[in-house]
């Protein structure tokens, strides 16, 4: 079940989210909850949703990247693909059984063989090469 949603209308933005209240056993830790709800949350809303606090160029790049990624995922089935991996990608964790970040000094970036590369025209980034695993 999706618990977080942002819906953008012409004249307002609706934000729905789940927040876990801090507790000790079955008792809510009210002082911490009060700080979360009346100090931290309003600050997050102000920084993330008020137009005057948003870097429009950064937001536009984020939206274009998200649209390109959604388009790319939508192309997989029709092209007979199941996944893609970006050249230069580095696994984010030390191992499949660890939550520790990978040591960047010892990381080996993924580079695909030429025969596993596919070109796709994205709406914003234009023609890109993606690698199929």
mmCIF file with all atom_site columns, C-alpha atoms in Angstrom, residues 5 32 111 115 126:
data_model
loop_
_atom_site.group_PDB
_atom_site.id
_atom_site.type_symbol
_atom_site.label_atom_id
_atom_site.label_alt_id
_atom_site.label_comp_id
_atom_site.label_asym_id
_atom_site.label_entity_id
_atom_site.label_seq_id
_atom_site.pdbx_PDB_ins_code
_atom_site.Cartn_x
_atom_site.Cartn_y
_atom_site.Cartn_z
_atom_site.occupancy
_atom_site.B_iso_or_equiv
_atom_site.pdbx_formal_charge
_atom_site.auth_seq_id
_atom_site.auth_comp_id
_atom_site.auth_asym_id
_atom_site.auth_atom_id
_atom_site.pdbx_PDB_model_num
ATOM 1 C CA . UNK A 1 5   ? 1.733  10.728 -2.402  1.00 0.00 ? 5   UNK A CA 1
ATOM 2 C CA . UNK A 1 32  ? 9.911  14.385 20.604  1.00 0.00 ? 32  UNK A CA 1
ATOM 3 C CA . UNK A 1 111 ? 31.188 -1.289 -18.095 1.00 0.00 ? 111 UNK A CA 1
ATOM 4 C CA . UNK A 1 115 ? 27.110 -6.154 -27.868 1.00 0.00 ? 115 UNK A CA 1
ATOM 5 C CA . UNK A 1 126 ? 17.915 12.658 -26.200 1.00 0.00 ? 126 UNK A CA 1
#
